[in-house]
mmCIF file of C-alpha atoms in Angstrom:
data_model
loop_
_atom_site.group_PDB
_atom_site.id
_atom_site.type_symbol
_atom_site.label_atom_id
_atom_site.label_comp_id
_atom_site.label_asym_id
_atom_site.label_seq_id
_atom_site.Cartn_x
_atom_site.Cartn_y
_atom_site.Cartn_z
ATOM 1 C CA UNK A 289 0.000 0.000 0.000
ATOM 2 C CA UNK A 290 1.330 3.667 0.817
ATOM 3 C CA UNK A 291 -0.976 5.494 -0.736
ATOM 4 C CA UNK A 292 -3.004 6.199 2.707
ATOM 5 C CA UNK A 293 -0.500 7.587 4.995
ATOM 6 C CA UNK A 294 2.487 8.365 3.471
ATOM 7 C CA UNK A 295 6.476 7.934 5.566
ATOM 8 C CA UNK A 296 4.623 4.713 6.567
ATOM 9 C CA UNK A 297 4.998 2.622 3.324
ATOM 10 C CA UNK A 298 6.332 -0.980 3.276
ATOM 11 C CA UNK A 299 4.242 -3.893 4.831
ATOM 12 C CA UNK A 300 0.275 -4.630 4.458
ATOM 13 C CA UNK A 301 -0.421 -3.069 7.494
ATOM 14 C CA UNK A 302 2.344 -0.460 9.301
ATOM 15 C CA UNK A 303 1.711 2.602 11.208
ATOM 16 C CA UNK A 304 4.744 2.713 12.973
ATOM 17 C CA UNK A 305 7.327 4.956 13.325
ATOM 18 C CA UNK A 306 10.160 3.981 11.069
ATOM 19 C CA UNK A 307 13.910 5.410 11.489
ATOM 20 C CA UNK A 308 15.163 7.097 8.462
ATOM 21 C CA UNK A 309 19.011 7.556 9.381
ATOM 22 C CA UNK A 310 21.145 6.960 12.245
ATOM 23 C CA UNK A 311 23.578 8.894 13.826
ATOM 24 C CA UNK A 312 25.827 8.558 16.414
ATOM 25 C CA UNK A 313 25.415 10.995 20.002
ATOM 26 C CA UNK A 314 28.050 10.620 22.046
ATOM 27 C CA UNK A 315 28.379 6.720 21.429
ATOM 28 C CA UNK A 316 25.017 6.305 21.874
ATOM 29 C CA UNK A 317 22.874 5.279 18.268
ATOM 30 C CA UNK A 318 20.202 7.667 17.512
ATOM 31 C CA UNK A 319 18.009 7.736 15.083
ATOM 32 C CA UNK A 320 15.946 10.543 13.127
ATOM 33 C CA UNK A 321 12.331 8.901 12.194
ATOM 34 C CA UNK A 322 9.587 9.878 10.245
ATOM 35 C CA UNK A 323 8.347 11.545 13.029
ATOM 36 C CA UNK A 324 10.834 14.234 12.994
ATOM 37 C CA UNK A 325 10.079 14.560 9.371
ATOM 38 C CA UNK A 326 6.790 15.267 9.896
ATOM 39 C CA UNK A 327 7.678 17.529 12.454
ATOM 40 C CA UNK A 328 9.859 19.543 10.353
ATOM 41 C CA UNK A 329 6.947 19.719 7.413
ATOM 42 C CA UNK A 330 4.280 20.787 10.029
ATOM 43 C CA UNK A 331 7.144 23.250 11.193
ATOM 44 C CA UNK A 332 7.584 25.046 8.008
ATOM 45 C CA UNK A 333 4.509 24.907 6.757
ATOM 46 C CA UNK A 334 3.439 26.835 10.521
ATOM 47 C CA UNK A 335 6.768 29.309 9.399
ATOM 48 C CA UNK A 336 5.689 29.732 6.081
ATOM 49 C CA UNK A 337 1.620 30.752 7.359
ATOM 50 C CA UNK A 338 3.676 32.789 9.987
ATOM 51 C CA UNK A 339 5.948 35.199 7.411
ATOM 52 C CA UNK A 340 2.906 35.199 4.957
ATOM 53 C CA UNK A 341 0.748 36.557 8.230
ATOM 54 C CA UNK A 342 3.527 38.846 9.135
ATOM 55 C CA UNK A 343 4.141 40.117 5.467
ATOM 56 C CA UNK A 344 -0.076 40.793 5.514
ATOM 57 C CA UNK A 345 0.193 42.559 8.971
ATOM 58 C CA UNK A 346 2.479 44.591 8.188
ATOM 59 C CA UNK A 347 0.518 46.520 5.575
ATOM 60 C CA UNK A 348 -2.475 46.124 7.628
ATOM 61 C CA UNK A 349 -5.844 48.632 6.081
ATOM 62 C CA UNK A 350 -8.493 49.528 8.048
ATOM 63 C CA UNK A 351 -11.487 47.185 6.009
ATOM 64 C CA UNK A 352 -9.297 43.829 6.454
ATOM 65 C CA UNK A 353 -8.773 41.810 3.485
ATOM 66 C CA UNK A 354 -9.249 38.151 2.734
ATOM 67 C CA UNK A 355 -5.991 37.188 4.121
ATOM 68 C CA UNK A 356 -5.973 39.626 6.705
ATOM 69 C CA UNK A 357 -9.454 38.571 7.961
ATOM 70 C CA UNK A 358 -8.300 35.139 8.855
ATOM 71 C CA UNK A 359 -5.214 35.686 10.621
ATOM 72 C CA UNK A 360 -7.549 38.156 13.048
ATOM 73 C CA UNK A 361 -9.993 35.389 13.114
ATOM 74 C CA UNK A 362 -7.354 33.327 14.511
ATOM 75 C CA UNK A 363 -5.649 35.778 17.225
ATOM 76 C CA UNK A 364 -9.529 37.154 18.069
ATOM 77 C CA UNK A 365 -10.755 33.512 18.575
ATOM 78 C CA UNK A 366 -7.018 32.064 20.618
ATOM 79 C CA UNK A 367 -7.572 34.771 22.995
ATOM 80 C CA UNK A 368 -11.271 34.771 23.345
ATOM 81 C CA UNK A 369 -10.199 31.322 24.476
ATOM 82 C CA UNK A 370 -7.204 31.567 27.178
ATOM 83 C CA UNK A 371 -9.099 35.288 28.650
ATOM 84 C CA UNK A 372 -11.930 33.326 28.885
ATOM 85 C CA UNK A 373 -10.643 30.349 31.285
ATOM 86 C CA UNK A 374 -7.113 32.134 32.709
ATOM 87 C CA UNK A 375 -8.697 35.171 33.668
ATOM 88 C CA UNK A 376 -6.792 38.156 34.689
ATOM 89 C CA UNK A 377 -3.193 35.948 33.869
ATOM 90 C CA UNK A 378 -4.263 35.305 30.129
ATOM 91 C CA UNK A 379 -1.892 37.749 29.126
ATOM 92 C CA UNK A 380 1.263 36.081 29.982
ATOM 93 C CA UNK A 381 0.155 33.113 28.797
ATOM 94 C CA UNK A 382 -1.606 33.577 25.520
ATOM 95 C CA UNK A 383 1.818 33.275 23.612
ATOM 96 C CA UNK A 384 2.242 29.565 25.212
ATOM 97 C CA UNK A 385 -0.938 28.407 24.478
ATOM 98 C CA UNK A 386 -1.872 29.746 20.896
ATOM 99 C CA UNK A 387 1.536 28.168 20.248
ATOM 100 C CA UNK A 388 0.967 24.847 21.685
ATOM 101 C CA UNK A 389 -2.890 25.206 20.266
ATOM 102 C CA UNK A 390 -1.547 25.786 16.821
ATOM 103 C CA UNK A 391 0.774 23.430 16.638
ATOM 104 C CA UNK A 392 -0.998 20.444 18.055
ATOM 105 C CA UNK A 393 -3.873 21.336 16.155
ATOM 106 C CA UNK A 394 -1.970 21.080 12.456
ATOM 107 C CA UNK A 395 -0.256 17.951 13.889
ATOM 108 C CA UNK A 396 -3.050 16.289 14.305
ATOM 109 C CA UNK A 397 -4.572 17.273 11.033
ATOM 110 C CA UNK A 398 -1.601 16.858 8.874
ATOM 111 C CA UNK A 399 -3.062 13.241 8.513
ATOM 112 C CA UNK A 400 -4.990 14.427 5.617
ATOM 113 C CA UNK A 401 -1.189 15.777 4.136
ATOM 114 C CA UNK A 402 -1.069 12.110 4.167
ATOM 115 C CA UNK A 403 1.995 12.549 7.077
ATOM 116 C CA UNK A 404 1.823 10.233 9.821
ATOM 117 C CA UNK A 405 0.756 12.660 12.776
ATOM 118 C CA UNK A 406 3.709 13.219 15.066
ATOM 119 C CA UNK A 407 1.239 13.264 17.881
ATOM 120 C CA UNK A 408 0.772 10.137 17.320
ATOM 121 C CA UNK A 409 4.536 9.396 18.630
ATOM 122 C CA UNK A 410 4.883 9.252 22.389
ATOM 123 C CA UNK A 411 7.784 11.530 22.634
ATOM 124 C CA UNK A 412 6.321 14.222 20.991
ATOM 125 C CA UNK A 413 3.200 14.527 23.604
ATOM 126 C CA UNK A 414 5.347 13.817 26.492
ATOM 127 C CA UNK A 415 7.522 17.026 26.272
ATOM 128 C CA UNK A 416 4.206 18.953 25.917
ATOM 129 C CA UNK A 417 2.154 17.440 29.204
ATOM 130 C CA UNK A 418 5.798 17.416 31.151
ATOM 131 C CA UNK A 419 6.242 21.651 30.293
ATOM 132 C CA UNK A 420 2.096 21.892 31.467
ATOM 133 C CA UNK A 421 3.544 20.093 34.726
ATOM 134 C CA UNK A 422 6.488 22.481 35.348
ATOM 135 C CA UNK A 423 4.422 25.477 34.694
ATOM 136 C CA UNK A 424 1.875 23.921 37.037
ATOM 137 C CA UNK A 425 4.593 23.423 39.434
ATOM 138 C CA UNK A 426 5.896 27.016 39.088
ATOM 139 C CA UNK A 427 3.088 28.830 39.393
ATOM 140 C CA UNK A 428 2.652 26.977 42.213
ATOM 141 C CA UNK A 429 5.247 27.697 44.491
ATOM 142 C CA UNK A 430 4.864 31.697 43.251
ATOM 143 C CA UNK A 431 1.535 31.896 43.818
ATOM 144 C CA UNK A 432 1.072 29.751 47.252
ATOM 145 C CA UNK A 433 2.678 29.740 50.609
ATOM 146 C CA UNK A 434 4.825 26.679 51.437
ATOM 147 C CA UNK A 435 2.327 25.671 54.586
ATOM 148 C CA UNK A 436 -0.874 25.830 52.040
ATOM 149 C CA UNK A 437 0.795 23.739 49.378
ATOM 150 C CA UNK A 438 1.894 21.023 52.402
ATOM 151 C CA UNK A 439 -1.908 21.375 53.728
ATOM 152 C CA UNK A 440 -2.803 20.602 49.906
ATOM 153 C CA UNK A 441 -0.623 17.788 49.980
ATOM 154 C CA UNK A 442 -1.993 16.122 52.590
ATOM 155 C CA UNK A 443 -5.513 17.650 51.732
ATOM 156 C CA UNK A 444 -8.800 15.246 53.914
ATOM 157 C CA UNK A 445 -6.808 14.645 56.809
ATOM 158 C CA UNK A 446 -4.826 17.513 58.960
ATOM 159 C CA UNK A 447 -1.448 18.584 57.925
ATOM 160 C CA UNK A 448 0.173 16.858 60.927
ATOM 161 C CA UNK A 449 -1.150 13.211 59.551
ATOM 162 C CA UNK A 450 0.752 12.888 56.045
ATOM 163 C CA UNK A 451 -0.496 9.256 55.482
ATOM 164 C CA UNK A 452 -2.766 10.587 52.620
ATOM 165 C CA UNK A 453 0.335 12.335 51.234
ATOM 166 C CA UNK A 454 1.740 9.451 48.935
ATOM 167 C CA UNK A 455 -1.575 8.994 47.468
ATOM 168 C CA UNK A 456 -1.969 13.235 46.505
ATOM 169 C CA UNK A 457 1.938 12.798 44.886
ATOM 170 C CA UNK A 458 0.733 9.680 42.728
ATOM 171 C CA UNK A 459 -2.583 11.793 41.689
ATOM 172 C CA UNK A 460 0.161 14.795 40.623
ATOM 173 C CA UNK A 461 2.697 12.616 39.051
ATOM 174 C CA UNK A 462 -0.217 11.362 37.035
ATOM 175 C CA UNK A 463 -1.138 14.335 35.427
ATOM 176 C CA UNK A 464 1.176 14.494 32.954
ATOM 177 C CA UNK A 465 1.205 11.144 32.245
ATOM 178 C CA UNK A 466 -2.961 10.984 31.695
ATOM 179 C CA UNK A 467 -2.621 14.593 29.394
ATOM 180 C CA UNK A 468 0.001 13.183 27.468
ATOM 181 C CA UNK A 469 -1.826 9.479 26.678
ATOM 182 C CA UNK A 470 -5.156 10.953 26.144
ATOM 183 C CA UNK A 471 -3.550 13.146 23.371
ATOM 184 C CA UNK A 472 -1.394 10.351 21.622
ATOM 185 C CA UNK A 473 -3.998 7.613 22.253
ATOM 186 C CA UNK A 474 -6.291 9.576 20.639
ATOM 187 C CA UNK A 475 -4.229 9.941 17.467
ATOM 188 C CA UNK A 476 -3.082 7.366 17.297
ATOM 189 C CA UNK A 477 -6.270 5.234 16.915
ATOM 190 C CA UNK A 478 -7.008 7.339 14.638
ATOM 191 C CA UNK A 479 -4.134 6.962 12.650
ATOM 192 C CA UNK A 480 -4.360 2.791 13.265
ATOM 193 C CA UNK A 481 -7.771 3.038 12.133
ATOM 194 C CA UNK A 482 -7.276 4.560 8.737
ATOM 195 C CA UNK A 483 -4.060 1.936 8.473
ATOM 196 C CA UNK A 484 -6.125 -0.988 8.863
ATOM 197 C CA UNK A 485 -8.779 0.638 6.486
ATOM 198 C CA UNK A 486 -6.266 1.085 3.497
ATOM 199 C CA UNK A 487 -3.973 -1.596 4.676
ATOM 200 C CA UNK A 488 -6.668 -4.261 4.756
ATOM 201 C CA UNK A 489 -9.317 -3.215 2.075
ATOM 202 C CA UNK A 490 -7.213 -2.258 -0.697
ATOM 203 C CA UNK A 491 -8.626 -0.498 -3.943
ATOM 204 C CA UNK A 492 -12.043 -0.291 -2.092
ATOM 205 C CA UNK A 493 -10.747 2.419 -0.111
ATOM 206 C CA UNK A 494 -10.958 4.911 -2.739
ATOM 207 C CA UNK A 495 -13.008 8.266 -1.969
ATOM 208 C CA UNK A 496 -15.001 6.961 0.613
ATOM 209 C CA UNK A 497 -12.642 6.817 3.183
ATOM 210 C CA UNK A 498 -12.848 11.093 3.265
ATOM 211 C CA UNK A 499 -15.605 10.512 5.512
ATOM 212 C CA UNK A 500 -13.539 8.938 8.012
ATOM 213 C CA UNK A 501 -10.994 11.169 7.696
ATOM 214 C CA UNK A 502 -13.381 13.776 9.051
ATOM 215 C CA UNK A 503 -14.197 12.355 11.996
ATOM 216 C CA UNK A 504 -10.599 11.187 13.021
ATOM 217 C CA UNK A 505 -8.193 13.938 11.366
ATOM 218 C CA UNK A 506 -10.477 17.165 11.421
ATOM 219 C CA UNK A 507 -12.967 16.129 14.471
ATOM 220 C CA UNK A 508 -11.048 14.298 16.752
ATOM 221 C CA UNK A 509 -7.682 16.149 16.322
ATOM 222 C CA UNK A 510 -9.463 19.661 16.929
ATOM 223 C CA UNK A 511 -11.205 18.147 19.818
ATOM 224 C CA UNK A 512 -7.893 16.681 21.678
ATOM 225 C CA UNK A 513 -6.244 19.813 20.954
ATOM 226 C CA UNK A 514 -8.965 22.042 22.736
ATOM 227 C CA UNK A 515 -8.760 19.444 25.853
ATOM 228 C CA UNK A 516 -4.831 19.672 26.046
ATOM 229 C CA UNK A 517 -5.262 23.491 25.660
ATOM 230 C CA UNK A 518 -8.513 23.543 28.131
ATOM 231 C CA UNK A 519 -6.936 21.155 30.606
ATOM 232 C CA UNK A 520 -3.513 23.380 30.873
ATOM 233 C CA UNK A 521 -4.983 26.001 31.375
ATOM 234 C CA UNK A 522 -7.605 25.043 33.983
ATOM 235 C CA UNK A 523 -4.445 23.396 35.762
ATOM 236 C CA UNK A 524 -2.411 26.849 35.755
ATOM 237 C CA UNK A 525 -4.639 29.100 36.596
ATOM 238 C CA UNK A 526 -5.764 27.007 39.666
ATOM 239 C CA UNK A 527 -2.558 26.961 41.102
ATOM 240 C CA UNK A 528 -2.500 31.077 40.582
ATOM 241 C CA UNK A 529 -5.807 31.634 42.083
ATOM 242 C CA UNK A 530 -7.169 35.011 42.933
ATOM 243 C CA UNK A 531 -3.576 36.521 41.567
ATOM 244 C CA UNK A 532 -1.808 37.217 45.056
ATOM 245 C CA UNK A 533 1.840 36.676 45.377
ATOM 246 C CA UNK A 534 2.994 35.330 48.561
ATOM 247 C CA UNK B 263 7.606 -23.557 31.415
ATOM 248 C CA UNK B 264 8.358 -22.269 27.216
ATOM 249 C CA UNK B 265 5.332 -22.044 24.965
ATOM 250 C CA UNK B 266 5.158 -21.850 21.477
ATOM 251 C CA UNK B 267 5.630 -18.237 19.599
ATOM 252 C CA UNK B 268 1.367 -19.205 17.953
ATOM 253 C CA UNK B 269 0.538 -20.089 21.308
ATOM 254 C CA UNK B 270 1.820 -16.624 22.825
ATOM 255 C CA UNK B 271 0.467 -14.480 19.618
ATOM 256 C CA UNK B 272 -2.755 -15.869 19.928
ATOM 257 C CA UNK B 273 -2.922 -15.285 23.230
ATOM 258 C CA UNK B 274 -2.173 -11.480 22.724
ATOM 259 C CA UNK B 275 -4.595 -11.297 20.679
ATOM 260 C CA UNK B 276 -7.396 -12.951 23.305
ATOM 261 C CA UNK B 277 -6.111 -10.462 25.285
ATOM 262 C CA UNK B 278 -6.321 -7.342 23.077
ATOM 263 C CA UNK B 279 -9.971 -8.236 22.419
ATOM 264 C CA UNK B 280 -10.611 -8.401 26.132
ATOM 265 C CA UNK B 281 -8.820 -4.691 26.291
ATOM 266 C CA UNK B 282 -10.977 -2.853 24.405
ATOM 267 C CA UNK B 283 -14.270 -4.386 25.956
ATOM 268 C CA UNK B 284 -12.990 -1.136 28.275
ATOM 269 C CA UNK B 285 -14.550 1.446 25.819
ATOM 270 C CA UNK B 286 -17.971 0.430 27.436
ATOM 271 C CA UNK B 287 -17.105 2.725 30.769
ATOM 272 C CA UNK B 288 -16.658 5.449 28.155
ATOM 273 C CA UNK B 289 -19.290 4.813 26.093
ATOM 274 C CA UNK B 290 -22.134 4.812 28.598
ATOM 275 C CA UNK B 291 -20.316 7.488 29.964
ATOM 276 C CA UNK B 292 -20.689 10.002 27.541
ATOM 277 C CA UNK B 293 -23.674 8.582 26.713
ATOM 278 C CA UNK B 294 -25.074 10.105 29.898
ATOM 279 C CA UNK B 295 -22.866 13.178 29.531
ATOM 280 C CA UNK B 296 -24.289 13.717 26.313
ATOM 281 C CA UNK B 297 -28.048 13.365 27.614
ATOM 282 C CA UNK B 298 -27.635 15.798 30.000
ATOM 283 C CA UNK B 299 -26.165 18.366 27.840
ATOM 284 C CA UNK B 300 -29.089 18.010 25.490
ATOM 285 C CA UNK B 301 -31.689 18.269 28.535
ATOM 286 C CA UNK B 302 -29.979 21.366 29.232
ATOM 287 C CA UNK B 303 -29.898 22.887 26.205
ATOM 288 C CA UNK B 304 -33.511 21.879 25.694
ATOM 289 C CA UNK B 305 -34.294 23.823 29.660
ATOM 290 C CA UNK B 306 -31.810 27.453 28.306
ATOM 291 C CA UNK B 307 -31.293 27.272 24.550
ATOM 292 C CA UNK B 308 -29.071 30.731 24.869
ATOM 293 C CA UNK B 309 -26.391 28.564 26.952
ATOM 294 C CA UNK B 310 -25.777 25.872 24.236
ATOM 295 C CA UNK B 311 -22.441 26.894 23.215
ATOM 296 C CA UNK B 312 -20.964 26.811 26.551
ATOM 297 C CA UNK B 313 -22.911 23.897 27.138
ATOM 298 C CA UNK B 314 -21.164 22.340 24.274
ATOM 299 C CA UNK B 315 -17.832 23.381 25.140
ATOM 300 C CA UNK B 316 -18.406 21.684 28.949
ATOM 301 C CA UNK B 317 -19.743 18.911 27.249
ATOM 302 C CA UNK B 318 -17.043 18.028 24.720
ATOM 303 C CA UNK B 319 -14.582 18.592 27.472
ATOM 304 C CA UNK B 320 -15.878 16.165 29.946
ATOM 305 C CA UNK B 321 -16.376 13.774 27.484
ATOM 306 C CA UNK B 322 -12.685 13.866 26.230
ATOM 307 C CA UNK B 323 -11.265 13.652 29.234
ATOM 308 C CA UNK B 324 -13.802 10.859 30.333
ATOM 309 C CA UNK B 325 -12.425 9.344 27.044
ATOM 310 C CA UNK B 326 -9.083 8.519 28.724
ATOM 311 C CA UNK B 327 -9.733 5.247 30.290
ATOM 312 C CA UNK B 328 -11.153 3.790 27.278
ATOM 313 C CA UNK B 329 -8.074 4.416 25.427
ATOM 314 C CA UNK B 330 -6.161 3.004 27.961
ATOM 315 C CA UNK B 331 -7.543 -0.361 27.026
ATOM 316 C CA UNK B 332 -7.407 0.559 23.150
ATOM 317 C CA UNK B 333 -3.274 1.576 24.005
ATOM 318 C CA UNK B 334 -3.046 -1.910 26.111
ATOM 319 C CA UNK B 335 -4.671 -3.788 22.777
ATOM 320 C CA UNK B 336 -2.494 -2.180 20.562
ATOM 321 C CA UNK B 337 0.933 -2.752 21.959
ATOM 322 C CA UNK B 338 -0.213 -6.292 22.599
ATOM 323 C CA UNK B 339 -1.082 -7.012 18.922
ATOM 324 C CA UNK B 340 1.684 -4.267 17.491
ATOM 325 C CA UNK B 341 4.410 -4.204 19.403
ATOM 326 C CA UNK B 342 4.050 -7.472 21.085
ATOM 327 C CA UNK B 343 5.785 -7.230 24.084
ATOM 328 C CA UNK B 344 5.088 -10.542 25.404
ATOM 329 C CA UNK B 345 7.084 -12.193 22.658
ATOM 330 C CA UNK B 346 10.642 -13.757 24.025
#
């Protein structure tokens, strides 16, 4: 096959990742794999929308044109979104997000480029749910005195009885474990999916298959990317609260 | 005890059908998410895109478990770990 999901050709039925050359790191045998490929496509197609948008902006008129409409669109509807669930910190953290939100979103989608989505690797959504947990972590210890975040940590029983303590660590270990799974799972049954489809039907998979692509490129990538966006946020701007520094 | 390599694949696959029987937490899950958000857009049609957006977002995140199963079927019949 191959003609479903390209940088994934060879055997009847492969979505995996396959390494494309090796290199050698300090001894150690490292490999560049499709994944990074795709990464770098997504990356300069994202570079190319950016100088286009910056070219547009910077001749901006008054009555927006075509061009000029969308990329306000875009920045109008991003921050609509973080201002409306970070409140009074969506400022310093609009830049983080609309990145993340952009770039997760044309991961997931470049599918219908016929790339294997790099969400759909592991160590691509890991690095994203492990800089939510930092900034979590952060903003924690800014925003909170030491004795609250303790209290937290021990949080139905008094702070003087830590028994319920390892069980609260687990729970925050876990986040970014659960926000980085639910993201590649996601994708990655979709992307296993539309393998088996082409891999195991053949030439009957012609045209029809668009449908599906709806649901698991377009549908289910823009969903997963509003939850990772939604879920970051909600996590952050607990941990800053009403805004008072310690 | 050494069994054969057929015995062991087969068996990975028994058990990646028994994974995904985990999807029917989700399912009736959002099932009920879904019913609620339509009797509450039916009781204040002006609140149905933030009901939406709460919606979707519950749902997606209620999602998780039943991919868990779908991610243990998948490395059992993919990457076949259980293999010697």
């Amino acid at each position: 096959m191959g003609h479903g999901i390209l940088l994934s050709g060879g055997a009847e039925v492969d979505f995996n990742i396959h390494g494309v050359f090796q290199y050698s790191f300090f001894g150690h045998p490292v490999w560049i794999t499709t994944s990074h490929i795709c990464i770098l496509i997504v990356m300069l197609l994202l570079v190319a929308f950016a100088i286009a948008a910056n070219r547009c902006m910077a001749k901006a008129t008054e009555v927006p044109g075509s061009f000029q409409n969308v990329v306000e669109m875009i920045v109008d509807k991003l921050d609509g979104m973080v201002s409306g669930s970070m409140g009074q910190a969506a400022p310093r953290y609009f830049n983080y997000i609309g990145t993340i939100f952009i770039f997760i979103l044309v991961s997931n989608i470049s599918g219908l480029l016929g790339l294997r989505p790099p969400t759909a690797d592991y160590g691509v959504t890991l690095p994203m749910a492990i800089l939510t947990f930092s900034l979590i972590h952060y903003n924690k210890w800014k925003y909170q005195k030491p004795k609250t975040i303790w209290a937290d940590l021990c949080s139905p029983l008094p702070p003087w009885l830590p028994i319920w303590m390892p069980i609260n660590v687990i729970s925050a270990v876990a986040v970014p474990i659960s926000l980085s799974l639910r993201l590649f799972a996601n994708v990655l049954s979709g992307t296993a999916m539309m393998a088996l489809l082409y891999g195991l039907l053949g030439w009957f998979a012609t045209a029809w298959p668009a449908a599906l692509h709806v649901y698991f490129d377009l549908f289910s990538g823009a969903i997963q990317t509003y939850v990772f966006c939604m879920l970051t946020m909600t996590y952050i701007s607990n941990e800053i609260g009403d805004g008072t520094r310690r | 005890m050494d069994f054969n390599e057929n015995f062991i694949l087969g068996c990975s696959a028994i058990g990646a059908g028994l994974a995904v029987i985990a999807g029917i937490g989700p399912g009736v899950g959002q099932g009920i998410a879904a019913g609620h958000a339509a009797a509450a857009v039916g009781r204040n049609p002006g609140a149905q895109p933030k009901v939406m957006q709460t919606m979707l977002l519950g749902q997606a995140v209620a999602e998780t478990t039943g991919l868990y199963g779908l991610l243990v079927a998948i490395l059992l019949m993919f990457v076949k770990p259980l293999l010697p």
